[in-house]
Amino acid sequence: MVAVDNLSLQLYTVRYKLEEDFDATLARIAEIGYTQVEPFGLVNLATQLADALPKYGLSAPSTHAGLLRDESGPIFEAAKQLGIGTVIDPHTDPARWQSVDDIKVIAEGLNAAAKEGAEHGITVGYHNHHFELESVIDGVHALEILADNLSDEVILEVDTYWAAVGGADVPALLGRLGDRVKALHVKDGDGTLDNKAQVAVGDGTIAVNDILAAAPTALRVVELDDFTGEIFDAVEGSFRWLTGQDQA
């Protein structure tokens, strides 16, 4: 069972709802019971978030932002304004994960961003997709090669679903990565690349309980990349399952 204060929702899940009605969407998230969210598009949404988060009793311990591709200054300023302590780079080019040298360049970028972030009191992290696990070099997942080249200050947010899709034994992976993993993307589905096949946590084929047990203190961040039904059904279903409301 996940404590509510260790549970968050990646707002990308409800991106279309935010476009329709930003305020009402955050109100609904709070009504379900979430107290924390993980924003995306931080710089563009900062003003709206600054108004709406406190209104609905929400905070944002982490955010996604393209530190390796966008100007970092405005990102850190927006994070500071919103009281966000961790900025996570959400995506890099899959072609950059095929050689150790290329992975080391990514690590260098994250290490440099972490140094800059520290000047603002902000931690920097990286979030994976499937390709960082699908790429295996000398028997080692590329994501683990990245971890070996990161400074101690850089954290990882492991997207457990995409790690499974990429072929990793996710509980074992989390065990090897250890304390560097400060957050998990928790999602469920059929374990394929089909985003539309994702479902509420607990309704799919992913061994969610084993995964959560392998990283007991990491922040649990619910996310769906897509869904075939009403998205808030999956958002609420995930909350209820993770907090034990739907488990006998």
XYZ file of N, CA and C in Angstrom:
744
model
N 0.839 -1.197 0.000
C 0.000 0.000 0.000
C 0.878 1.253 0.000
N 0.534 2.218 -0.806
C 1.319 3.442 -0.928
C 0.669 4.554 -0.103
N 1.468 5.228 0.704
C 0.970 6.376 1.457
C 0.720 7.535 0.493
N -0.339 8.278 0.745
C -0.699 9.380 -0.159
C 0.432 10.394 -0.271
N 1.176 10.602 0.819
C 2.251 11.596 0.756
C 3.480 11.091 0.013
N 3.438 9.838 -0.470
C 4.522 9.321 -1.314
C 3.997 8.981 -2.709
N 2.924 9.674 -3.095
C 2.257 9.407 -4.371
C 2.072 10.711 -5.138
N 2.306 10.664 -6.438
C 2.178 11.848 -7.279
C 1.539 11.422 -8.602
N 1.165 12.410 -9.406
C 0.582 12.158 -10.729
C 1.319 12.989 -11.763
N 1.851 12.356 -12.789
C 2.473 13.079 -13.897
C 1.352 13.745 -14.699
N 1.408 15.068 -14.801
C 0.315 15.811 -15.434
C 0.194 15.557 -16.930
N 1.238 15.003 -17.539
C 1.141 14.635 -18.947
C -0.017 13.666 -19.180
N -0.317 12.877 -18.156
C -1.436 11.923 -18.216
C -2.732 12.623 -18.606
N -2.931 13.828 -18.087
C -4.199 14.551 -18.283
C -3.994 15.793 -19.146
N -3.032 15.723 -20.069
C -2.682 16.900 -20.878
C -3.867 17.453 -21.662
N -4.711 16.570 -22.191
C -5.848 17.053 -22.978
C -6.891 17.715 -22.082
N -7.042 17.209 -20.886
C -7.954 17.828 -19.913
C -7.434 19.208 -19.507
N -6.129 19.326 -19.353
C -5.539 20.623 -18.988
C -5.791 21.655 -20.078
N -5.731 21.220 -21.321
C -6.001 22.138 -22.435
C -7.453 22.612 -22.422
N -8.360 21.721 -22.027
C -9.784 22.076 -21.986
C -10.088 23.011 -20.819
N -9.588 22.660 -19.636
C -9.874 23.453 -18.431
C -8.803 23.146 -17.392
N -7.792 23.993 -17.330
C -6.638 23.776 -16.455
C -7.069 23.674 -14.995
N -7.858 24.657 -14.570
C -8.278 24.736 -13.169
C -9.117 23.527 -12.756
N -10.107 23.208 -13.558
C -11.008 22.103 -13.214
C -10.256 20.776 -13.177
N -9.234 20.641 -14.010
C -8.456 19.405 -14.040
C -7.685 19.218 -12.746
N -7.037 20.278 -12.274
C -6.307 20.164 -11.012
C -7.265 19.971 -9.842
N -8.422 20.589 -9.932
C -9.435 20.390 -8.888
C -9.846 18.919 -8.818
N -10.016 18.302 -9.970
C -10.433 16.889 -10.009
C -9.324 15.975 -9.473
N -8.080 16.291 -9.793
C -6.949 15.510 -9.283
C -6.947 15.537 -7.756
N -7.150 16.729 -7.193
C -7.185 16.868 -5.734
C -8.392 16.155 -5.136
N -9.512 16.218 -5.829
C -10.729 15.559 -5.351
C -10.535 14.050 -5.252
N -9.816 13.468 -6.206
C -9.537 12.028 -6.180
C -8.727 11.670 -4.937
N -7.851 12.578 -4.524
C -7.056 12.339 -3.329
C -5.571 12.591 -3.481
N -5.127 12.871 -4.709
C -3.711 13.188 -4.907
C -3.387 14.513 -4.231
N -2.208 14.577 -3.616
C -1.739 15.823 -3.018
C -0.500 16.358 -3.737
N 0.046 15.549 -4.675
C 1.254 15.945 -5.393
C 1.108 15.644 -6.879
N 1.732 16.484 -7.684
C 1.726 16.289 -9.126
C 3.135 16.506 -9.666
N 3.362 15.991 -10.876
C 4.636 16.181 -11.565
C 4.352 16.902 -12.885
N 4.614 18.196 -12.943
C 4.326 18.949 -14.167
C 5.267 18.589 -15.318
N 4.808 18.943 -16.515
C 5.639 18.908 -17.721
C 5.512 20.304 -18.330
N 6.279 20.608 -19.363
C 6.178 21.925 -20.002
C 6.283 23.059 -19.000
N 7.223 22.925 -18.088
C 7.268 23.763 -16.885
C 7.285 25.258 -17.168
N 8.166 25.685 -18.045
C 8.317 27.127 -18.268
C 7.021 27.730 -18.813
N 6.377 27.033 -19.732
C 5.146 27.557 -20.325
C 3.962 27.536 -19.363
N 3.968 26.582 -18.433
C 2.813 26.424 -17.540
C 3.034 27.027 -16.152
N 4.205 27.622 -15.930
C 4.567 28.063 -14.574
C 3.547 29.022 -13.969
N 3.077 29.985 -14.756
C 2.139 30.978 -14.213
C 0.838 30.326 -13.782
N 0.302 29.444 -14.632
C -0.942 28.758 -14.289
C -0.757 27.842 -13.087
N 0.379 27.164 -13.027
C 0.645 26.279 -11.902
C 0.792 27.052 -10.599
N 1.453 28.194 -10.671
C 1.649 29.007 -9.463
C 0.316 29.443 -8.868
N -0.675 29.648 -9.713
C -2.004 30.042 -9.257
C -2.809 28.834 -8.775
N -2.770 27.744 -9.551
C -3.698 26.637 -9.302
C -3.226 25.644 -8.243
N -1.925 25.390 -8.135
C -1.461 24.370 -7.190
C -1.881 24.685 -5.752
N -1.554 25.878 -5.246
C -1.959 26.158 -3.850
C -3.473 26.211 -3.667
N -4.171 26.622 -4.715
C -5.633 26.710 -4.630
C -6.256 25.357 -4.305
N -5.645 24.289 -4.814
C -6.219 22.954 -4.618
C -5.376 22.081 -3.689
N -4.498 22.713 -2.922
C -3.719 21.980 -1.931
C -2.726 21.012 -2.537
N -2.243 21.324 -3.727
C -1.302 20.451 -4.430
C 0.110 21.028 -4.373
N 1.090 20.137 -4.347
C 2.482 20.560 -4.476
C 3.136 19.733 -5.567
N 4.318 20.172 -5.992
C 5.035 19.483 -7.079
C 6.474 19.222 -6.623
N 6.739 18.036 -6.082
C 8.111 17.747 -5.651
C 9.085 17.582 -6.813
N 8.551 17.217 -7.989
C 9.406 16.985 -9.151
C 8.710 17.496 -10.402
N 9.509 17.718 -11.438
C 8.966 18.152 -12.726
C 9.815 17.585 -13.845
N 9.214 17.460 -15.023
C 9.959 17.099 -16.231
C 10.291 18.376 -16.997
N 11.513 18.455 -17.486
C 11.926 19.590 -18.318
C 13.170 19.188 -19.088
N 13.272 19.657 -20.334
C 14.355 19.245 -21.225
C 15.661 19.956 -20.960
N 16.308 19.636 -19.866
C 17.553 20.313 -19.486
C 18.663 20.129 -20.512
N 18.672 18.995 -21.208
C 19.748 18.720 -22.158
C 19.487 19.316 -23.538
N 18.285 19.879 -23.734
C 18.000 20.446 -25.055
C 17.550 21.909 -24.997
N 17.042 22.347 -23.852
C 16.549 23.720 -23.726
C 17.462 24.534 -22.815
N 17.268 25.844 -22.819
C 18.038 26.709 -21.928
C 17.655 26.395 -20.490
N 18.642 26.105 -19.670
C 18.357 25.614 -18.318
C 17.963 26.716 -17.337
N 18.452 27.937 -17.560
C 18.177 29.031 -16.616
C 16.693 29.232 -16.331
N 15.868 29.433 -17.365
C 14.437 29.620 -17.129
C 13.770 28.419 -16.466
N 14.276 27.206 -16.744
C 13.712 26.004 -16.121
C 13.946 26.035 -14.619
N 15.182 26.314 -14.214
C 15.485 26.347 -12.785
C 14.742 27.489 -12.087
N 14.604 28.613 -12.765
C 13.874 29.742 -12.163
C 12.408 29.382 -11.940
N 11.803 28.735 -12.940
C 10.397 28.333 -12.805
C 10.236 27.310 -11.688
N 11.161 26.370 -11.599
C 11.102 25.356 -10.537
C 11.200 26.010 -9.162
N 12.117 26.954 -9.049
C 12.282 27.661 -7.774
C 11.013 28.410 -7.387
N 10.421 29.062 -8.377
C 9.191 29.829 -8.148
C 8.076 28.937 -7.596
N 8.048 27.685 -8.067
C 6.972 26.770 -7.692
C 7.343 25.856 -6.524
N 8.541 26.028 -5.983
C 8.962 25.197 -4.867
C 9.262 23.760 -5.250
N 9.643 23.550 -6.504
C 9.955 22.206 -6.999
C 11.428 21.903 -6.736
N 11.693 20.790 -6.064
C 13.057 20.487 -5.663
C 13.852 19.639 -6.636
N 13.160 18.975 -7.583
C 13.858 18.082 -8.507
C 13.384 18.302 -9.937
N 14.323 18.554 -10.838
C 14.028 18.716 -12.263
C 14.604 17.510 -13.003
N 13.732 16.818 -13.748
C 14.101 15.560 -14.392
C 14.035 15.705 -15.906
N 15.152 15.389 -16.565
C 15.147 15.406 -18.029
C 14.406 14.160 -18.511
N 13.370 14.354 -19.369
C 12.497 13.233 -19.674
C 12.824 12.421 -20.917
N 13.773 12.885 -21.752
C 13.935 12.173 -23.028
C 15.199 12.611 -23.743
N 15.892 11.630 -24.323
C 17.022 11.910 -25.222
C 16.828 11.086 -26.495
N 17.610 11.388 -27.484
C 17.529 10.689 -28.769
C 17.959 9.223 -28.590
N 17.123 8.266 -28.996
C 17.493 6.852 -28.855
C 18.828 6.498 -29.518
N 19.184 7.221 -30.560
C 20.441 6.925 -31.265
C 21.667 7.164 -30.385
N 21.489 7.919 -29.298
C 22.625 8.270 -28.434
C 22.924 7.182 -27.396
N 22.189 6.077 -27.446
C 22.331 5.039 -26.418
C 22.972 3.769 -26.954
N 23.663 3.872 -28.088
C 24.208 2.676 -28.723
C 25.698 2.461 -28.454
N 26.366 3.440 -27.847
C 27.794 3.268 -27.545
C 28.105 3.882 -26.184
N 29.118 3.339 -25.527
C 29.518 3.845 -24.209
C 29.931 5.307 -24.308
N 30.650 5.670 -25.355
C 31.110 7.055 -25.500
C 29.942 8.026 -25.584
N 28.915 7.667 -26.357
C 27.745 8.545 -26.473
C 27.008 8.657 -25.141
N 26.927 7.544 -24.421
C 26.253 7.564 -23.113
C 27.029 8.445 -22.132
N 28.340 8.406 -22.211
C 29.160 9.252 -21.334
C 28.919 10.735 -21.600
N 28.648 11.078 -22.857
C 28.345 12.481 -23.192
C 27.024 12.904 -22.538
N 26.038 12.026 -22.558
C 24.766 12.319 -21.880
C 25.017 12.518 -20.389
N 25.823 11.643 -19.795
C 26.148 11.758 -18.372
C 26.827 13.084 -18.066
N 27.740 13.487 -18.938
C 28.437 14.767 -18.730
C 27.451 15.930 -18.731
N 26.472 15.872 -19.646
C 25.458 16.925 -19.696
C 24.631 16.975 -18.427
N 24.243 15.815 -17.937
C 23.460 15.765 -16.698
C 24.288 16.216 -15.494
N 25.549 15.827 -15.461
C 26.417 16.241 -14.359
C 26.587 17.760 -14.332
N 26.732 18.349 -15.522
C 26.864 19.807 -15.602
C 25.572 20.483 -15.165
N 24.439 19.940 -15.610
C 23.141 20.503 -15.203
C 22.952 20.400 -13.698
N 23.420 19.296 -13.113
C 23.291 19.110 -11.664
C 24.094 20.154 -10.902
N 25.261 20.503 -11.430
C 26.074 21.545 -10.796
C 25.341 22.877 -10.819
N 24.774 23.198 -11.969
C 24.022 24.447 -12.088
C 22.774 24.408 -11.201
N 22.087 23.278 -11.205
C 20.897 23.145 -10.382
C 21.194 23.341 -8.907
N 22.329 22.814 -8.473
C 22.704 22.927 -7.054
C 22.817 24.388 -6.621
N 23.205 25.263 -7.551
C 23.299 26.697 -7.227
C 21.933 27.289 -6.922
N 20.882 26.627 -7.418
C 19.504 27.061 -7.150
C 18.837 26.211 -6.070
N 19.595 25.285 -5.494
C 19.031 24.383 -4.500
C 18.150 23.306 -5.108
N 18.414 22.960 -6.373
C 17.569 22.018 -7.109
C 18.392 20.793 -7.533
N 17.797 19.627 -7.364
C 18.399 18.362 -7.783
C 18.009 18.066 -9.232
N 18.921 17.453 -9.970
C 18.676 17.085 -11.371
C 18.593 15.564 -11.486
N 17.698 15.107 -12.365
C 17.556 13.670 -12.579
C 17.318 13.334 -14.036
N 17.232 12.034 -14.310
C 16.952 11.547 -15.662
C 15.860 10.485 -15.602
N 14.980 10.513 -16.620
C 13.854 9.577 -16.750
C 14.029 8.794 -18.040
N 13.864 7.481 -17.953
C 14.090 6.608 -19.107
C 12.821 6.291 -19.890
N 13.037 5.828 -21.123
C 11.998 5.161 -21.900
C 12.439 3.703 -22.093
N 11.979 3.053 -23.139
C 12.343 1.637 -23.303
C 13.733 1.447 -23.896
N 14.171 2.439 -24.706
C 15.379 2.204 -25.496
C 16.654 2.202 -24.655
N 16.643 2.850 -23.495
C 17.833 2.831 -22.634
C 18.034 1.452 -21.994
N 16.988 0.629 -22.000
C 17.100 -0.743 -21.487
C 17.262 -1.738 -22.619
N 16.612 -1.440 -23.743
C 16.706 -2.298 -24.931
C 18.145 -2.352 -25.431
N 18.871 -1.238 -25.306
C 20.279 -1.199 -25.691
C 21.108 -1.871 -24.597
N 21.766 -2.954 -24.959
C 22.608 -3.701 -24.017
C 24.018 -3.744 -24.602
N 24.983 -3.237 -23.850
C 26.371 -3.160 -24.311
C 27.236 -4.001 -23.374
N 27.888 -5.003 -23.930
C 28.700 -5.939 -23.127
C 27.905 -6.497 -21.957
N 26.642 -6.822 -22.229
C 25.814 -7.458 -21.211
C 25.192 -6.531 -20.195
N 25.358 -5.216 -20.391
C 24.858 -4.241 -19.414
C 23.855 -3.303 -20.089
N 22.709 -3.090 -19.447
C 21.741 -2.125 -19.969
C 22.376 -0.746 -20.061
N 22.070 -0.030 -21.130
C 22.645 1.309 -21.323
C 22.311 2.247 -20.157
N 21.121 2.108 -19.578
C 20.760 2.972 -18.442
C 21.723 2.769 -17.270
N 22.173 1.536 -17.085
C 23.119 1.279 -15.993
C 24.500 1.846 -16.306
N 24.854 1.865 -17.578
C 26.113 2.509 -17.970
C 26.029 4.000 -17.684
N 24.878 4.591 -17.990
C 24.679 6.001 -17.638
C 24.878 6.204 -16.143
N 24.211 5.380 -15.331
C 24.279 5.541 -13.875
C 25.718 5.478 -13.379
N 26.514 4.609 -13.983
C 27.911 4.459 -13.564
C 28.748 5.700 -13.868
N 28.246 6.551 -14.760
C 29.003 7.744 -15.161
C 28.392 9.049 -14.634
N 27.388 8.925 -13.810
C 26.758 10.112 -13.233
C 27.431 10.500 -11.924
N 27.481 11.799 -11.660
C 27.946 12.243 -10.346
C 26.907 11.830 -9.301
N 27.339 11.787 -8.057
C 26.459 11.321 -6.986
C 25.213 12.182 -6.844
N 25.296 13.420 -7.324
C 24.179 14.353 -7.140
C 23.005 14.078 -8.076
N 23.228 13.364 -9.177
C 22.177 13.137 -10.174
C 21.340 11.920 -9.764
N 20.024 12.103 -9.746
C 19.135 11.007 -9.370
C 18.495 10.391 -10.619
N 17.860 9.254 -10.441
C 17.117 8.625 -11.520
C 15.642 8.507 -11.143
N 14.802 8.762 -12.127
C 13.388 8.432 -12.035
C 13.179 7.294 -13.031
N 13.009 6.092 -12.529
C 12.895 4.934 -13.415
C 11.436 4.772 -13.837
N 11.220 4.857 -15.152
C 9.899 4.537 -15.679
C 9.834 3.016 -15.746
N 9.129 2.450 -14.770
C 9.163 0.999 -14.589
C 8.471 0.269 -15.732
N 7.449 0.891 -16.308
C 6.746 0.262 -17.431
C 7.659 0.176 -18.644
N 8.276 1.317 -18.999
C 9.133 1.309 -20.178
C 10.377 0.462 -19.960
N 10.843 0.379 -18.717
C 11.976 -0.506 -18.430
C 11.602 -1.956 -18.704
N 10.380 -2.334 -18.324
C 9.905 -3.695 -18.593
C 9.759 -3.934 -20.085
N 9.196 -2.955 -20.798
C 9.045 -3.077 -22.250
C 10.414 -3.225 -22.913
N 11.418 -2.541 -22.370
C 12.768 -2.609 -22.922
C 13.492 -3.909 -22.632
N 12.868 -4.774 -21.829
C 13.448 -6.091 -21.598
C 14.128 -6.283 -20.264
N 14.018 -5.290 -19.375
C 14.688 -5.405 -18.079
C 13.856 -6.224 -17.091
N 14.542 -6.928 -16.207
C 13.937 -7.469 -14.997
C 13.896 -6.288 -14.031
N 12.747 -5.646 -13.925
C 12.703 -4.331 -13.281
C 13.056 -4.385 -11.791
N 12.516 -5.315 -10.999
C 12.941 -5.354 -9.593
C 14.459 -5.541 -9.439
N 15.044 -6.407 -10.271
C 16.497 -6.618 -10.211
C 17.250 -5.352 -10.620
N 16.754 -4.679 -11.658
C 17.357 -3.417 -12.102
C 17.342 -2.387 -10.982
N 16.203 -2.240 -10.333
C 16.087 -1.271 -9.236
C 17.046 -1.619 -8.104
N 17.199 -2.908 -7.846
C 18.145 -3.328 -6.815
C 19.569 -2.928 -7.152
N 19.936 -3.058 -8.416
C 21.301 -2.697 -8.830
C 21.511 -1.180 -8.811
N 20.491 -0.439 -9.193
C 20.625 1.024 -9.233
C 20.592 1.642 -7.836
N 19.937 0.959 -6.911
C 20.001 1.340 -5.507
C 19.416 2.696 -5.179
N 20.117 3.400 -4.276
C 19.588 4.650 -3.715
C 19.543 5.794 -4.719
N 20.183 5.630 -5.868
C 20.108 6.697 -6.880
C 18.679 6.862 -7.390
N 17.867 5.819 -7.283
C 16.474 5.872 -7.751
C 15.627 6.556 -6.681
N 15.242 7.786 -6.948
C 14.450 8.556 -5.989
C 12.976 8.631 -6.375
N 12.652 8.232 -7.611
C 11.255 8.276 -8.059
C 11.028 7.167 -9.085
N 9.790 6.701 -9.145
C 9.381 5.701 -10.124
C 8.187 6.220 -10.896
N 8.154 5.996 -12.198
C 6.903 6.128 -12.922
C 6.209 4.775 -12.830
N 5.030 4.805 -12.257
C 4.261 3.581 -12.037
C 3.109 3.577 -13.029
N 3.129 2.606 -13.908
C 2.067 2.491 -14.906
C 1.869 1.020 -15.223
N 0.782 0.734 -15.907
C 0.423 -0.650 -16.161
C -0.138 -0.760 -17.573
N -0.223 -1.976 -18.083
C -0.710 -2.199 -19.439
C -0.359 -3.597 -19.885
N -0.187 -3.771 -21.196
C 0.107 -5.112 -21.713
C 1.597 -5.329 -21.958
N 2.421 -4.356 -21.584
C 3.863 -4.517 -21.715
C 4.385 -4.359 -23.126
N 3.634 -3.644 -23.971
C 4.074 -3.411 -25.348
C 4.293 -1.917 -25.580
N 4.708 -1.587 -26.798
C 4.921 -0.185 -27.168
C 3.621 0.551 -27.472
N 2.503 -0.140 -27.413
C 1.208 0.464 -27.730
C 0.706 1.284 -26.540
N 0.853 2.618 -26.623
C 0.427 3.487 -25.521
C -1.050 3.327 -25.194
N -1.859 3.063 -26.225
C -3.310 2.934 -26.037
C -3.674 1.708 -25.201
N -2.722 0.768 -25.069
C -2.980 -0.443 -24.298
C -2.674 -0.259 -22.808
N -2.255 0.952 -22.425
C -2.019 1.209 -21.009
C -3.348 1.321 -20.268
N -3.311 0.914 -18.999
C -4.523 0.845 -18.180
C -4.219 1.379 -16.786
N -5.255 1.452 -15.959
C -5.059 1.847 -14.568
C -4.083 0.889 -13.895
N -3.286 1.415 -12.978
C -2.347 0.574 -12.242
C -3.130 -0.525 -11.513
N -2.665 -1.764 -11.690
C -3.345 -2.906 -11.089
C -4.205 -3.674 -12.064
N -4.474 -3.072 -13.235
C -5.347 -3.719 -14.226
C -4.586 -4.397 -15.362
N -3.250 -4.293 -15.368
C -2.468 -4.822 -16.485
C -1.609 -6.008 -16.096
N -0.541 -6.211 -16.856
C 0.305 -7.398 -16.687
C 1.602 -7.116 -15.938
N 1.863 -5.871 -15.585
C 3.121 -5.497 -14.934
C 3.096 -5.912 -13.465
N 4.215 -6.455 -12.978
C 4.317 -6.910 -11.577
C 4.561 -5.716 -10.657
N 3.531 -4.904 -10.504
C 3.688 -3.619 -9.816
C 4.126 -3.800 -8.367
N 3.535 -4.736 -7.649
C 3.897 -4.900 -6.238
C 5.366 -5.270 -6.063
N 5.876 -6.151 -6.925
C 7.292 -6.534 -6.853
C 8.188 -5.338 -7.150
N 7.776 -4.527 -8.096
C 8.543 -3.338 -8.468
C 8.580 -2.340 -7.311
N 7.435 -2.080 -6.717
C 7.380 -1.124 -5.602
C 8.205 -1.620 -4.416
N 8.172 -2.919 -4.174
C 8.938 -3.487 -3.059
C 10.444 -3.336 -3.266
N 10.865 -3.263 -4.542
C 12.295 -3.159 -4.848
C 12.847 -1.746 -4.656
N 11.962 -0.763 -4.536
C 12.387 0.626 -4.295
C 11.424 1.248 -3.291
N 11.483 0.793 -2.041
C 10.433 1.120 -1.069
C 10.276 2.595 -0.733
N 11.342 3.376 -0.853
C 11.239 4.785 -0.441
C 11.054 5.749 -1.611
N 11.180 5.260 -2.844
C 11.083 6.148 -4.010
C 9.670 6.704 -4.155
N 9.588 7.952 -4.569
C 8.291 8.573 -4.854
C 7.598 7.809 -5.962
N 6.317 7.500 -5.772
C 5.538 6.777 -6.781
C 4.761 7.798 -7.613
N 5.079 7.875 -8.895
C 4.443 8.841 -9.787
C 3.595 8.083 -10.809
N 2.286 8.213 -10.692
C 1.374 7.555 -11.628
C 1.440 8.264 -12.972
N 1.499 7.471 -14.061
C 1.437 8.065 -15.397
C 0.794 7.091 -16.373
N -0.011 7.635 -17.265
C -0.437 6.923 -18.464
C -0.051 7.786 -19.653
N 0.634 7.184 -20.628
C 0.969 7.912 -21.845
C -0.265 8.101 -22.714
N -1.197 7.152 -22.592
C -2.457 7.241 -23.328
C -3.433 6.238 -22.718
N -4.676 6.281 -23.166
C -5.716 5.425 -22.604
C -6.896 5.450 -23.556
N -7.610 4.340 -23.653
C -8.706 4.294 -24.618
C -10.018 4.838 -24.053
N -10.131 4.921 -22.741
C -11.392 5.379 -22.151
C -11.294 6.779 -21.575
N -12.123 7.053 -20.586
C -12.086 8.327 -19.854
C -10.858 8.310 -18.947
N -9.939 9.237 -19.177
C -8.643 9.189 -18.511
C -8.771 9.275 -16.995
N -9.736 10.027 -16.502
C -9.860 10.151 -15.052
C -10.307 8.846 -14.393
N -10.940 7.950 -15.149
C -11.247 6.623 -14.604
C -9.954 5.887 -14.268
N -8.968 5.986 -15.169
C -7.684 5.324 -14.940
C -6.874 6.031 -13.855
N -6.959 7.353 -13.818
C -6.244 8.128 -12.794
C -6.783 7.786 -11.405
N -8.109 7.708 -11.303
C -8.717 7.376 -10.012
C -8.506 5.898 -9.675
N -8.642 5.025 -10.668
C -8.414 3.604 -10.430
C -7.005 3.331 -9.933
N -6.032 4.019 -10.503
C -4.642 3.870 -10.074
C -4.471 4.316 -8.623
N -5.070 5.455 -8.292
C -4.987 5.967 -6.919
C -5.592 4.979 -5.931
N -6.762 4.482 -6.252
C -7.471 3.572 -5.347
C -6.695 2.262 -5.161
N -6.130 1.733 -6.237
C -5.387 0.476 -6.153
C -4.108 0.667 -5.350
N -3.366 1.742 -5.640
C -2.089 1.953 -4.982
C -2.246 2.268 -3.494
N -3.313 2.960 -3.137
C -3.511 3.310 -1.725
C -4.281 2.230 -0.953
N -4.611 1.131 -1.643
C -5.214 0.002 -0.974
C -6.719 0.039 -0.885
N -7.354 1.037 -1.500
C -8.803 1.148 -1.404
C -9.513 0.059 -2.214
N -8.817 -0.479 -3.222
C -9.435 -1.528 -4.051
C -8.839 -2.903 -3.776
N -8.019 -2.998 -2.740
C -7.406 -4.279 -2.430
C -7.908 -4.767 -1.076
N -8.369 -5.988 -1.073
C -8.914 -6.535 0.172
C -7.802 -6.746 1.189
